[in-house]
CSV table of C-alpha atoms in Angstrom, one decimal:
chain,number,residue,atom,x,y,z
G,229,UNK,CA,-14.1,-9.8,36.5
G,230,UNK,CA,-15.9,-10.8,33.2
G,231,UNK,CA,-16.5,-14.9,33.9
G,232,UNK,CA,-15.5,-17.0,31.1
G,233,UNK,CA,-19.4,-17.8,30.4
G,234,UNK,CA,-19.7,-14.8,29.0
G,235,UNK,CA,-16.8,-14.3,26.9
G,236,UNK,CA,-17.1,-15.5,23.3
G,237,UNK,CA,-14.6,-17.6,20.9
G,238,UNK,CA,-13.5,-15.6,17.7
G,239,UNK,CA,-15.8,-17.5,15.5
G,240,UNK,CA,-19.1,-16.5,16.9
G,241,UNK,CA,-17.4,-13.2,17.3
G,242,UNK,CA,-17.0,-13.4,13.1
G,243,UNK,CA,-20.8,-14.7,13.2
G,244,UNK,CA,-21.7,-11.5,15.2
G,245,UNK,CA,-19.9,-9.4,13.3
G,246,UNK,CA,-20.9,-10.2,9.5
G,247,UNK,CA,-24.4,-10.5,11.1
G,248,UNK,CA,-23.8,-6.8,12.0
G,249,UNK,CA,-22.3,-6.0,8.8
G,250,UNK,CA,-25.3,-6.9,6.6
G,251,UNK,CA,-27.7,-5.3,9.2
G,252,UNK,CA,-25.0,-2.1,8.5
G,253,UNK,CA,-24.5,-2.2,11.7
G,254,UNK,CA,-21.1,-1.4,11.0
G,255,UNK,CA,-19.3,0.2,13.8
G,256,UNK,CA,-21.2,-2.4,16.1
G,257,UNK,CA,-19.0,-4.8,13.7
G,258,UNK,CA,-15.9,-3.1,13.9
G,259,UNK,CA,-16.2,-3.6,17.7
G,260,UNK,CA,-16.7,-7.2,17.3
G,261,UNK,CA,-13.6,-7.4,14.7
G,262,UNK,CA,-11.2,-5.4,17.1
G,263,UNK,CA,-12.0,-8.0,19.9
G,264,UNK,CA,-10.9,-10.8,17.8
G,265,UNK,CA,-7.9,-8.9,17.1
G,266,UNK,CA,-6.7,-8.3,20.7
G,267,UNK,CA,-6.7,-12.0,20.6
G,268,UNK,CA,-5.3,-12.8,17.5
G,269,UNK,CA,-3.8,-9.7,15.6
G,270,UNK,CA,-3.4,-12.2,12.3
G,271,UNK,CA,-6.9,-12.9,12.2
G,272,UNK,CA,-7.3,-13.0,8.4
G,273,UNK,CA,-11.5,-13.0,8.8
G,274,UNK,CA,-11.1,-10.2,11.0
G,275,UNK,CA,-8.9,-8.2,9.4
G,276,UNK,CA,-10.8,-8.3,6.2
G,277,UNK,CA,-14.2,-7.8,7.5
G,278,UNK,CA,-13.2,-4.8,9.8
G,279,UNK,CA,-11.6,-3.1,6.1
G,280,UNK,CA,-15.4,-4.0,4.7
G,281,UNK,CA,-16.8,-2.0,7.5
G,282,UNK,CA,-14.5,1.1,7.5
G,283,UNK,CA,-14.6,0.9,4.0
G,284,UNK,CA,-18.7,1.6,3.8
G,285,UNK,CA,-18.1,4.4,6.5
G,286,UNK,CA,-16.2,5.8,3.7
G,287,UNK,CA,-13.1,6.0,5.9
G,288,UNK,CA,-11.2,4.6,3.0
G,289,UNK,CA,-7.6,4.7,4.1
G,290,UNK,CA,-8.5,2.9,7.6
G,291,UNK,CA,-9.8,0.4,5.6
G,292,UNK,CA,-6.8,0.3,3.0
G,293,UNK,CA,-4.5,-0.4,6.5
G,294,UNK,CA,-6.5,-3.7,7.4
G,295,UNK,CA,-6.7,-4.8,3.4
G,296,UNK,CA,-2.5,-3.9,3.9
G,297,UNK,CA,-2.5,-6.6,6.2
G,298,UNK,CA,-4.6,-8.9,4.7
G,299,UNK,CA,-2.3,-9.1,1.7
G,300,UNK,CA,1.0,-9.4,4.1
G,301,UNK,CA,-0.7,-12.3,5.3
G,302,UNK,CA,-1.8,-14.1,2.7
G,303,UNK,CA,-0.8,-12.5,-0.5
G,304,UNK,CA,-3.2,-14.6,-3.2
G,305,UNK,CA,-6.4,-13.4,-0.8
G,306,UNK,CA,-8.4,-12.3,-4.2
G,307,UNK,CA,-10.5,-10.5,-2.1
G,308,UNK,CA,-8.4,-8.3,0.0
G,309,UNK,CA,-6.8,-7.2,-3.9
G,310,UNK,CA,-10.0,-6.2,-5.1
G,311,UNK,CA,-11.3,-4.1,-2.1
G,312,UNK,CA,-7.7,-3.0,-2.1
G,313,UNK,CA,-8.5,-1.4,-5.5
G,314,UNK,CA,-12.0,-0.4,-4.9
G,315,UNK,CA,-10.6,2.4,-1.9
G,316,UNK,CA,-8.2,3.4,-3.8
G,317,UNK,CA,-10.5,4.1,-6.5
G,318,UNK,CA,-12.8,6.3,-3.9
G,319,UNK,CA,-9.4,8.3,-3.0
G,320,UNK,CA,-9.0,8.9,-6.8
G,321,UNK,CA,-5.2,6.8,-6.5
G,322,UNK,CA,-6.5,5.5,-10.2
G,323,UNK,CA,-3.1,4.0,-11.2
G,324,UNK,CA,-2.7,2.1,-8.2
G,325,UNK,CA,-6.2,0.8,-8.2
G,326,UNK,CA,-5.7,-0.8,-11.6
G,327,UNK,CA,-2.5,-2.5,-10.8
G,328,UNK,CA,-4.9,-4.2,-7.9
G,329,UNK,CA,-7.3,-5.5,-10.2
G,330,UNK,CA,-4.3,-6.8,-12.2
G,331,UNK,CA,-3.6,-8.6,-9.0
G,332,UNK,CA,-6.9,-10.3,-8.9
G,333,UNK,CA,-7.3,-11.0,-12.6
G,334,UNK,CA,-3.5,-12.7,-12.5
G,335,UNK,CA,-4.9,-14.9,-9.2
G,336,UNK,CA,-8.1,-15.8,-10.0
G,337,UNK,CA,-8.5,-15.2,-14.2
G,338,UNK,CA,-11.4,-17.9,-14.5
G,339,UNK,CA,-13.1,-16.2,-11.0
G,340,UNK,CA,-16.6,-15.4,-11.4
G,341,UNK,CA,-16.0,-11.9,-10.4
G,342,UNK,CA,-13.4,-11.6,-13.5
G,343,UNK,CA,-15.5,-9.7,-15.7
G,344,UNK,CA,-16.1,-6.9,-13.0
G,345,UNK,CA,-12.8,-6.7,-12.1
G,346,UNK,CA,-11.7,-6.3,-16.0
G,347,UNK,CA,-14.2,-3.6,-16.0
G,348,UNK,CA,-13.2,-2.0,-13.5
G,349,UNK,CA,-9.8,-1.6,-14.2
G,350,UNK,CA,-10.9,-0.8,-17.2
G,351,UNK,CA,-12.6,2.3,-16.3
G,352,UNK,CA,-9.7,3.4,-13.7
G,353,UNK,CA,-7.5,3.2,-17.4
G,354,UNK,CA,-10.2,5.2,-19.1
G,355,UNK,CA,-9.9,7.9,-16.4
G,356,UNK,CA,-6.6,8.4,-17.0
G,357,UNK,CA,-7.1,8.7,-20.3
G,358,UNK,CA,-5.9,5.6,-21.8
G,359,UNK,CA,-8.5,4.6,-24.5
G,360,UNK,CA,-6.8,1.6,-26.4
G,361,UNK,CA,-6.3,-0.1,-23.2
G,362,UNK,CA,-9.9,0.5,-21.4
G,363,UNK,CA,-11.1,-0.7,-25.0
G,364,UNK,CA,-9.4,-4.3,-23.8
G,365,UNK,CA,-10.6,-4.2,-20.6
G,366,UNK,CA,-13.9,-3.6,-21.7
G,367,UNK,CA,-13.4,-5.8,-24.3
G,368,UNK,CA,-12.8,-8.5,-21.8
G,369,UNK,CA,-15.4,-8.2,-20.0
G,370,UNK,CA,-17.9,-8.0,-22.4
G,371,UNK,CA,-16.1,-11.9,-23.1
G,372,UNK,CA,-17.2,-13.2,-19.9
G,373,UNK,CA,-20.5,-11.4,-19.7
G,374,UNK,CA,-21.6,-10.4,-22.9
G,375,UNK,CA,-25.0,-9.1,-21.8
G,376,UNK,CA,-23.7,-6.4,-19.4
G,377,UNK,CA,-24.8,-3.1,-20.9
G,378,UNK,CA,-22.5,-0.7,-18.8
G,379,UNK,CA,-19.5,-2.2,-20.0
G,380,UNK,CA,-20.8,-2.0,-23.6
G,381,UNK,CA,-21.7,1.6,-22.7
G,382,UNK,CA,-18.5,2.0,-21.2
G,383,UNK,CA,-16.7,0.9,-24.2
G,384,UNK,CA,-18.3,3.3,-26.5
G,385,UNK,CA,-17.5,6.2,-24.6
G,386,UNK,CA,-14.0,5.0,-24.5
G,387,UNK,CA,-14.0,4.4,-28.8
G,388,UNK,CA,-15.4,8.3,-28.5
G,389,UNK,CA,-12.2,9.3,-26.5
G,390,UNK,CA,-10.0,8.1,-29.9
G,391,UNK,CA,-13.0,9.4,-32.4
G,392,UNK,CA,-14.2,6.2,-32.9
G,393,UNK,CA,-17.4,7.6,-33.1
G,394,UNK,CA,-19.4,5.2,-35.4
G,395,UNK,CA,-18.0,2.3,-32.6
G,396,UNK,CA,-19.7,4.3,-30.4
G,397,UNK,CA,-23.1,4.0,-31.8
G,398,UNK,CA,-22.7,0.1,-32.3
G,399,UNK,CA,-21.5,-0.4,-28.4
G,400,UNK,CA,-24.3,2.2,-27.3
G,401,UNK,CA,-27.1,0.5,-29.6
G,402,UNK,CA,-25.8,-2.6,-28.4
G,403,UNK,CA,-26.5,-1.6,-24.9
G,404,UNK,CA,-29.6,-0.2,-25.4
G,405,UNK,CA,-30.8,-3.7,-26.7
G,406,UNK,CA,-29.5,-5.1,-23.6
G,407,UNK,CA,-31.4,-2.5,-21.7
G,408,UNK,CA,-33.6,-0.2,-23.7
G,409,UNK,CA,-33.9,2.2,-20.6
G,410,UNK,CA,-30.2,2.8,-19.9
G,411,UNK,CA,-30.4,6.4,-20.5
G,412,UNK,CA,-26.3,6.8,-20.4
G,413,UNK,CA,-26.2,4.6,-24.1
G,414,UNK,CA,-28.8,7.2,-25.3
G,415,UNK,CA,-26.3,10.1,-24.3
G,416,UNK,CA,-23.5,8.2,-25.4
G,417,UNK,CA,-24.9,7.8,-29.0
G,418,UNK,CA,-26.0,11.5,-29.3
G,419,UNK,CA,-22.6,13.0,-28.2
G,420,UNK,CA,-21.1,10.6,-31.4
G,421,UNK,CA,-24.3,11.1,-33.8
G,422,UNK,CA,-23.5,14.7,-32.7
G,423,UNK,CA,-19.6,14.8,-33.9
G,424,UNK,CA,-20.6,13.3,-36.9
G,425,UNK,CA,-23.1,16.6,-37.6
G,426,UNK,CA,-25.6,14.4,-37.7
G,427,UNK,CA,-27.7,16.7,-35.9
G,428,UNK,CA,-31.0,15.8,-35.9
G,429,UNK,CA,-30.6,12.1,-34.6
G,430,UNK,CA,-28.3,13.6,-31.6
G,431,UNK,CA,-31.4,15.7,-30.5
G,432,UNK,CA,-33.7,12.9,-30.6
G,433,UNK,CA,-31.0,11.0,-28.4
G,434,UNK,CA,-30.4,14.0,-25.9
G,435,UNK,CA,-34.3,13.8,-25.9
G,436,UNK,CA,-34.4,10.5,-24.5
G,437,UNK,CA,-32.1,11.0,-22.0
G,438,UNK,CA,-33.5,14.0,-20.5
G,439,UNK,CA,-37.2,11.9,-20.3
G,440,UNK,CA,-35.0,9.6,-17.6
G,441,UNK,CA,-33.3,12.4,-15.7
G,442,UNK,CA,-34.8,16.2,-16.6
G,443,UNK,CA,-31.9,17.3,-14.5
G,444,UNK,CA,-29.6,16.3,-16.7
G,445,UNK,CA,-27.8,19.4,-17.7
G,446,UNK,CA,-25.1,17.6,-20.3
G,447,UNK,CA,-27.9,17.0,-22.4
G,448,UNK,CA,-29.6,19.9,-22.3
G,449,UNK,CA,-26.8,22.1,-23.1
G,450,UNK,CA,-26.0,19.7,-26.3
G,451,UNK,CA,-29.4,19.4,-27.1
G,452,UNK,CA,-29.2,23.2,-27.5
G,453,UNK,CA,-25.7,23.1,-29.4
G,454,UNK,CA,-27.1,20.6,-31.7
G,455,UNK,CA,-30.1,22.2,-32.8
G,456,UNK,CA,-28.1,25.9,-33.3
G,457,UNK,CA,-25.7,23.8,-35.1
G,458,UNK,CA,-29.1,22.3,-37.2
G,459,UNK,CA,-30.4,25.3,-38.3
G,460,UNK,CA,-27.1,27.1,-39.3
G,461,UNK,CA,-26.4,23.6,-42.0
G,462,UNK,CA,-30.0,24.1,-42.7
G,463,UNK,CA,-29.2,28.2,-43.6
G,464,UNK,CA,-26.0,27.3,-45.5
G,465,UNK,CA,-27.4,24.1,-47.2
G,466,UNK,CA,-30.6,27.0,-49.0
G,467,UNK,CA,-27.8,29.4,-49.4
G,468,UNK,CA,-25.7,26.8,-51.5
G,469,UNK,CA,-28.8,25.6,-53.3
């Protein structure tokens, strides 16, 4: 018989457990969380943090069960929403992700985790092909946190998607001054410099990205397209002349 010396209260257990959880320790944590839960099957903390843990094992619809009931619980727990849309998002369920982030943006709109969740969503919009709306979500964020380059980034490739291509090379140039290495702006700006036959810039800007990542065979291969492309105008324009 285990003496009651030994046996620990559910907060300690929480201590252990999120103690665990940041060493990613994270089945020793999901232990800890399922003993609290044999006690108290409502245990909010619990509940949560055991979602957190299966969640970073990748085990994403375990993890969307405990967030489940989370959100039967207490309905306006932020949190629970967002991770809720995060696992959905790693089982590709884009649709249902946003409408999570909606969730969180409608409890907690002045949060300081409401420009990731705008972007976010707005990328699960952009996969499904939705442009004009990612360009809002982008848009929104870029409000609340005007010096985050991805979402600029983000937000050009999206104003690509509707041939917006000269937005394309403002929101990429504006996240290269943000971050003058993020190579993704440089590709982002050739593929538009590109559609615009402007041939020569594109090169220079598939150039840049492959100095960042050699492997990176998207820039390559339109690195190649561009400069064919360059020297047939260049053929045509002595031809014309």
């Amino acid at each position: 018989m285990r003496s009651s010396a030994k046996r620990k209260n559910p907060e300690k257990l929480i201590i252990e457990g999120i103690a665990l959880f940041n060493l990613k320790k994270y089945n020793e944590a999901i232990e800890c969380f399922d003993r609290i839960l044999k006690l108290d099957p409502k245990n909010i903390d619990a509940l949560f943090n055991k979602g957190r843990a299966l969640h970073n094992l990748h085990k994403f619809n375990t993890a969307l069960s405990c967030y489940d009931s989370v959100i039967r619980i207490d309905p306006r727990h932020s949190k629970a929403w967002r991770w809720k849309g995060f696992a959905l998002r790693s089982l590709e369920r884009f649709e249902e992700a946003s409408r999570c982030f909606d969730k969180e943006i409608e409890l907690e709109p002045d949060g300081d985790y409401a420009w990731y969740i705008w972007h976010n969503k707005g990328q699960m919009v952009h996969i499904m092909e939705q442009f004009e709306n990612a360009i809002q979500c982008y848009d929104n964020a870029i409000k609340l946190y005007p010096e985050h380059a991805d979402a600029w980034y983000c937000k050009g490739l999206a104003s690509y998607g509707i041939n917006k291509y000269e937005d394309t090379i403002k929101c990429c140039e504006k996240a290269l001054d943000i971050e003058p290495d993020y190579f993704h702006a440089w590709y982002g700006k050739g593929l538009a410099l590109h559609s615009l036959n402007n041939y020569e810039e594109a090169i220079k800007c598939y150039e840049k990205v492959i100095e960042n990542d050699p492997m990176h065979i998207d820039a390559w291969f339109n690195k190649r397209l561009a400069a064919h492309s360059l020297v047939r105008f260049k053929g045509n324009t002595k031809l014309v002349l």
